[in-house]
XYZ file of C-alpha atoms in Angstrom:
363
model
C -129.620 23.184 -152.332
C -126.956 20.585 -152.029
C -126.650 18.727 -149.027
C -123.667 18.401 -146.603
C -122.046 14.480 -147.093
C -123.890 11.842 -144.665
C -126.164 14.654 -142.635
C -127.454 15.979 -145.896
C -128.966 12.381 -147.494
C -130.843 10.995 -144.282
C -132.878 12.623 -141.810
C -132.233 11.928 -138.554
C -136.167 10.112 -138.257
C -134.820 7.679 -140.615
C -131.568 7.326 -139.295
C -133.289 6.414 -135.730
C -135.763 4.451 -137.673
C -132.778 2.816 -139.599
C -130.688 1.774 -136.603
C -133.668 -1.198 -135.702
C -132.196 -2.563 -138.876
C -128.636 -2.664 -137.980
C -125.597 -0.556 -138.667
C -124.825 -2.453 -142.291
C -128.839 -1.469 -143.125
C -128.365 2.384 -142.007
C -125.257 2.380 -144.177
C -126.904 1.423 -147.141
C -129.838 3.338 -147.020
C -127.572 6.543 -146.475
C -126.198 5.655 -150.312
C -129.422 5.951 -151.546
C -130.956 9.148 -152.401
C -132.942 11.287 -149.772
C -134.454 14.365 -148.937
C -132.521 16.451 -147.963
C -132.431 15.899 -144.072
C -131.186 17.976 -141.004
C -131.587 17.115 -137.214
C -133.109 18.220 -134.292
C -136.152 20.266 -134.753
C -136.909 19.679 -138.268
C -139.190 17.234 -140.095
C -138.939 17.437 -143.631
C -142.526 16.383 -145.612
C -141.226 14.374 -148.871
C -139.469 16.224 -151.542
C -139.960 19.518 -149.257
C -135.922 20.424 -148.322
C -136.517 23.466 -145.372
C -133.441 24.013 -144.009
C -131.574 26.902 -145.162
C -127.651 27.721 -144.409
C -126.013 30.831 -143.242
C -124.304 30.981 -146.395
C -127.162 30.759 -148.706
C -128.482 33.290 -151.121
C -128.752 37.027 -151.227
C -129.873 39.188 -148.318
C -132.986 40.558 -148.858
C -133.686 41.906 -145.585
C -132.861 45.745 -144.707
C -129.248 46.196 -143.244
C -128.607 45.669 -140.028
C -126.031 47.936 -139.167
C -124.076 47.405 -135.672
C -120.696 47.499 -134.704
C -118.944 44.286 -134.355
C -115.374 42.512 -134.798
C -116.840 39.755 -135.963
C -119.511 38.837 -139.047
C -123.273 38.952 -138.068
C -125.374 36.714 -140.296
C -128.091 38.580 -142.362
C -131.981 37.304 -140.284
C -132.633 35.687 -144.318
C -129.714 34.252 -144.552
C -129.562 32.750 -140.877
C -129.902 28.782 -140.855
C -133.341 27.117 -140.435
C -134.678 24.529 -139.089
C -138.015 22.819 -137.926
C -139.655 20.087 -135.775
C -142.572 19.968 -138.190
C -143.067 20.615 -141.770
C -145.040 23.806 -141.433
C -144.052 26.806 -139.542
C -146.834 28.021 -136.812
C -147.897 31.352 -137.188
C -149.036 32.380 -133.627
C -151.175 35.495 -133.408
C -149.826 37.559 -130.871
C -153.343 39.161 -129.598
C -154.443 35.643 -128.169
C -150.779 34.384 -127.298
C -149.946 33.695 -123.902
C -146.517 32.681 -122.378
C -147.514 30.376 -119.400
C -145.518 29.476 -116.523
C -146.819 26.483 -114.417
C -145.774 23.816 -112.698
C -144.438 24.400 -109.488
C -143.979 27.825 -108.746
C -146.261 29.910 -106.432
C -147.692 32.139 -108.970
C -148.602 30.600 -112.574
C -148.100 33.488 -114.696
C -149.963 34.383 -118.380
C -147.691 37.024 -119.904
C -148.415 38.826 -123.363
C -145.498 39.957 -125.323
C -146.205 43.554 -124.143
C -145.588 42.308 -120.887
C -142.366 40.759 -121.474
C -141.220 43.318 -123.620
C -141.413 45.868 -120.504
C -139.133 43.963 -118.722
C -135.317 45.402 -118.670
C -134.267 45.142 -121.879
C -131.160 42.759 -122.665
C -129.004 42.787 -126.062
C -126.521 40.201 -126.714
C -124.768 38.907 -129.581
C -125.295 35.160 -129.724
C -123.950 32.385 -132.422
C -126.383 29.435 -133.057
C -125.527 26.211 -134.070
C -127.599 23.024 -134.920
C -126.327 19.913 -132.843
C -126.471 18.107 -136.431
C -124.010 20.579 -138.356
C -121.396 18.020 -139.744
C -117.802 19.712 -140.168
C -116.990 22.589 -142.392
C -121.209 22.833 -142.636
C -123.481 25.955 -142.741
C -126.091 25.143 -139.811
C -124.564 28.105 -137.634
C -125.089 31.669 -137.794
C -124.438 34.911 -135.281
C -127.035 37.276 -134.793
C -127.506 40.265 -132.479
C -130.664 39.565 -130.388
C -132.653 41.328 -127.383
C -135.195 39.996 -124.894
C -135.444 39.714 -121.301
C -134.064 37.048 -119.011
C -135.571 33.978 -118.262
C -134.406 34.299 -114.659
C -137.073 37.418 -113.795
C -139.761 35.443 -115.139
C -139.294 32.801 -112.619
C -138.753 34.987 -110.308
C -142.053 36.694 -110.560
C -143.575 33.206 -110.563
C -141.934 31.962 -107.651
C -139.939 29.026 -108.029
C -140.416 26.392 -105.332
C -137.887 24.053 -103.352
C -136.824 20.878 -105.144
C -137.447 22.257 -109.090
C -134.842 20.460 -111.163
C -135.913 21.569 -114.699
C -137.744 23.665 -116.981
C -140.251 22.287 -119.837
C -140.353 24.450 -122.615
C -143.094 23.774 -125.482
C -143.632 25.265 -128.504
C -146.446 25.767 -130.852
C -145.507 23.579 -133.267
C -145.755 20.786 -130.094
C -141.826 20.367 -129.930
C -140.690 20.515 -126.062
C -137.066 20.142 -123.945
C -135.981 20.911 -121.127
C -133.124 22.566 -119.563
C -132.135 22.094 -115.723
C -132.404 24.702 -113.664
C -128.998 26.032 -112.959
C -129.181 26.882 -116.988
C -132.342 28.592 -117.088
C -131.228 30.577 -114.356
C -127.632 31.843 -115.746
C -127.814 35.800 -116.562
C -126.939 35.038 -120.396
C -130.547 32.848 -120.511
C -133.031 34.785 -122.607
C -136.521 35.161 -124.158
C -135.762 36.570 -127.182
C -138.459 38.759 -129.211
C -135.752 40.750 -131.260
C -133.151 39.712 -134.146
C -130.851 41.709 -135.746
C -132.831 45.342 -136.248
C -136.239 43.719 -136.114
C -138.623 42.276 -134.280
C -138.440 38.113 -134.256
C -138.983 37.049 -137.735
C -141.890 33.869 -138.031
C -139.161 31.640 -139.205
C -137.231 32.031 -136.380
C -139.967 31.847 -133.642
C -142.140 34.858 -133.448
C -143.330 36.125 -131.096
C -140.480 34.393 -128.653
C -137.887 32.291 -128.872
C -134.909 30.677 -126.522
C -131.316 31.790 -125.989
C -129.493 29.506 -123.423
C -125.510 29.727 -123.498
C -123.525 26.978 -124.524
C -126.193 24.541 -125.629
C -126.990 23.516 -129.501
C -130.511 24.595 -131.034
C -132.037 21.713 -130.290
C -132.750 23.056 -126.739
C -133.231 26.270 -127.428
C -136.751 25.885 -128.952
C -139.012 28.773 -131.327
C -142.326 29.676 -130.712
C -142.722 29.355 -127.340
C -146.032 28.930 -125.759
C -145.493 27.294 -121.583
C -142.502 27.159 -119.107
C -143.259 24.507 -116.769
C -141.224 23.656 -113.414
C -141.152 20.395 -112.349
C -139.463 18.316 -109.640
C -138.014 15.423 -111.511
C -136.842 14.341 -115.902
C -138.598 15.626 -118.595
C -137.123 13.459 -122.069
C -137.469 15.966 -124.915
C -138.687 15.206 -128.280
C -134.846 14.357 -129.744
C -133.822 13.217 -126.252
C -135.821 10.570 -126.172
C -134.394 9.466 -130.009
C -131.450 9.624 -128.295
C -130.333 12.372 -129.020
C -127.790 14.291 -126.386
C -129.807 15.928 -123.024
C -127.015 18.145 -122.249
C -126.773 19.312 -125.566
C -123.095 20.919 -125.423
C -121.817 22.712 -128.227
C -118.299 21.052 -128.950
C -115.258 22.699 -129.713
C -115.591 23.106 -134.017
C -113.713 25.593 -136.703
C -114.469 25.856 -140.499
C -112.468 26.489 -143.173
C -113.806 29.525 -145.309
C -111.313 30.183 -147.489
C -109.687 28.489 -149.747
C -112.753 26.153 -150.956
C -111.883 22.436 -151.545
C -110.602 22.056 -155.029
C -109.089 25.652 -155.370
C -105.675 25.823 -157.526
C -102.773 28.044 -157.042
C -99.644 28.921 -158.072
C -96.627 27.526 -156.142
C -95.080 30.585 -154.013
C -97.594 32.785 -154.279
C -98.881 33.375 -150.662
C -102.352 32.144 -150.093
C -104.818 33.676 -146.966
C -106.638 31.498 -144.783
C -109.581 31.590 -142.840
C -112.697 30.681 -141.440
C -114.843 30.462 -138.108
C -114.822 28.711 -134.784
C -116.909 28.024 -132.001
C -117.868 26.004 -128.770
C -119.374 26.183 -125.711
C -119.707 28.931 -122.901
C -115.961 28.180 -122.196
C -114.821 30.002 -125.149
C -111.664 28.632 -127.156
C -107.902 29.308 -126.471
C -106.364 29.074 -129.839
C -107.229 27.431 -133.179
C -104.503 25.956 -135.295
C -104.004 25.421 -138.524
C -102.633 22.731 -140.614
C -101.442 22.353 -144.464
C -100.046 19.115 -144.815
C -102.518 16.867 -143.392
C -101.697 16.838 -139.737
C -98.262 16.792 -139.796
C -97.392 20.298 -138.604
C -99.761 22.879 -137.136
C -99.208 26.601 -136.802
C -101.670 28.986 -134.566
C -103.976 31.321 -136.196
C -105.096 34.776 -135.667
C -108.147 34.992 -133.628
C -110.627 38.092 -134.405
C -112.902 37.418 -130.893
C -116.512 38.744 -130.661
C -117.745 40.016 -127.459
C -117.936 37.480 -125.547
C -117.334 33.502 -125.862
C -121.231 33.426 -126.953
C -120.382 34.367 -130.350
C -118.217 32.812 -132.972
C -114.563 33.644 -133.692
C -112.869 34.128 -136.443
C -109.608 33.247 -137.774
C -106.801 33.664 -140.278
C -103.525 33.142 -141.226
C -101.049 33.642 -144.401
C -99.740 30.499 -145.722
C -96.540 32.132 -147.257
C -94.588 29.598 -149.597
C -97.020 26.786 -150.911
C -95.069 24.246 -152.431
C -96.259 22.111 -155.599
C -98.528 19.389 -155.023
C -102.305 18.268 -153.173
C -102.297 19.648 -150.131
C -104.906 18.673 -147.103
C -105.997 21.873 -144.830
C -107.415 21.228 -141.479
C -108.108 23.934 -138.604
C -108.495 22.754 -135.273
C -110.090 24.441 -131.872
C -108.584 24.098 -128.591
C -111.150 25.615 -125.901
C -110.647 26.767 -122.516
C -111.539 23.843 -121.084
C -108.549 21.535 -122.807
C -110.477 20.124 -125.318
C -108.851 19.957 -128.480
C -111.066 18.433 -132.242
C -109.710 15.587 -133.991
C -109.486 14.249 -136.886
C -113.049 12.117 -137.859
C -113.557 9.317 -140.184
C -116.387 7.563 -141.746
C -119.342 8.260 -139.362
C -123.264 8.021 -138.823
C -124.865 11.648 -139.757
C -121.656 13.062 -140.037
C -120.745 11.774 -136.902
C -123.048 14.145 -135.348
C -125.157 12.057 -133.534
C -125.487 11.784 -130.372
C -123.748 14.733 -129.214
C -123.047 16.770 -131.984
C -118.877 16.804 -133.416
C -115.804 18.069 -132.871
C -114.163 16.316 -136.063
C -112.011 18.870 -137.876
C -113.039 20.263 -141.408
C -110.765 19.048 -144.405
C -110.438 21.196 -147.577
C -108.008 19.919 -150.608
C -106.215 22.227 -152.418
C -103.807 21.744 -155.175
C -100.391 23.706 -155.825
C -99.066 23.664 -159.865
């Protein structure tokens, strides 16, 4: 598994643990060789890389067949990561989902229980707040669970609730405030893609909130608990983002970096794009560095919940090294940019919006 530049040779424990030392000292130890590392919500034990990429290896799991405009990631091939080294494997007899806090009836739900509840399917694109640009933590799935919103209704929310804690088997916790957890598109998810929620990906329940990265949308849940004032999650208080906003970011697909062609000969390109609940406007792409941008086609999912992707037809390359870049603009205004030398990518602390750069070069 090869990592992805900065974000693939220190893990974001050391780079917190690094930082004490001073910029210069993170720097260095980034140059040295690592585990492989990824960000919020994993922990990798030594010489143990677990995160996987929505781009790596075969599927193995049975096709999922449903009809979309846009690419749904295979559940084996769907990125992974962790908060701790092992994955908990919760048996679903005993499990429990509390809610507590203060509402005016603490629930204890089983999975049957939720399950029963009216059934919601959406189509939702994941992303890890530590995917650098042009990398593989992000992947679109077709999910179904029930909203988040009837359970705390059923419990009974009381005046002056500000958040939700959510904690997890494996002890990881967040929060979310209340607005969010309340939104129609916030879900308990038990279902993925054909099948019911794989181990690796949270069995028996995980979170879906819109427009948030992964890192607060925790696996395995085990309590919902209402409270009154500031819960500081587990990355949070690393310092780590608290809103957690997915920003505006496209990949290039196609060409790869280091691909050689043919001057004249008309060359396709494409890849995908996402942000938050806002959805994106255009995406535009670039193949001389910056200098001139032209818009691409957009192939939309169903909503701005899921990834889009894009393409255009670069007609007449002309001889030399060319540098491609794609850049979002979402409905909100915001626009990527070009990124330099940064920490983690420059992922940290609120993820990045630095445009993807492949090289290609034209005989």
């Amino acid at each position: 598994m090869k990592s992805e530049g900065m974000a693939g040779r220190i893990t974001r424990r050391e780079m917190l643990r690094l930082t004490a030392l001073g910029v210069a000292g993170v720097v260095m130890a980034a140059c040295q060789r690592q585990p492989l590392g990824v960000a919020p919500g994993v922990d990798v034990a030594p010489s143990e890389p677990i995160t996987k990429g929505s781009g790596q290896g075969p599927s193995q799991a049975p096709p999922f067949k449903y009809d979309s405009p846009v690419m749904i990631t295979p559940v084996d091939q769907f990125y992974e990561v962790k908060y701790s080294a092992t994955v908990p494997h919760v048996d679903v007899s005993t499990w429990r989902l509390l809610v507590t806090g203060e509402v005016e009836r603490p629930l204890s739900l089983t999975l049957d229980e939720i399950k029963a509840m009216p059934v919601v399917e959406e189509m939702r694109t994941l992303e890890c707040i530590s995917n650098p640009a042009g990398g593989d933590l992000i992947s679109n799935a077709v999910w179904r669970g029930a909203r988040l919103a009837e359970i705390l209704q059923q419990a009974g929310i009381k005046p002056g609730v500000t958040e939700i804690v959510i904690r997890s088997a494996d002890d990881y916790h967040t929060s979310i405030p209340l607005d969010l957890a309340l939104n129609e598109h916030a879900l308990l998810a038990y279902w993925m893609n054909g099948v019911d929620l794989p181990v690796e990906h949270g069995y028996p329940l995980r979170a879906l909130w819109p427009g948030r990265y992964g890192m607060k949308q925790p696996k395995w849940i085990t309590q919902l608990e209402a409270i009154t004032g500031h819960h500081t999650g587990f990355w949070e208080g690393q310092g780590w983002s608290n809103e957690a906003i997915i920003q505006p970011n496209s990949r290039i697909d196609a060409p790869p970096s280091g691909a050689e062609f043919k001057a004249g000969e008309p060359i396709t390109l494409s890849g995908i794009a996402y942000s938050s609940d806002v959805g994106i406007a255009r995406i535009e792409v670039s193949t001389d560095d910056g200098a001139t941008w032209a818009e691409a086609e957009l192939i939309r999912g169903p909503s701005p919940l899921t990834w889009t992707e894009w393409r255009t037809r670069w007609a007449n390359p002309t001889p030399g090294r060319h540098v491609l870049l794609a850049r979002v603009t979402d409905n909100a205004g915001k626009t990527q940019t070009k990124g330099g030398f940064s920490l983690l990518g420059g992922t940290f602390p609120d993820g990045t919006s630095a445009m993807h750069q492949v090289i290609v070069d034209i005989d």
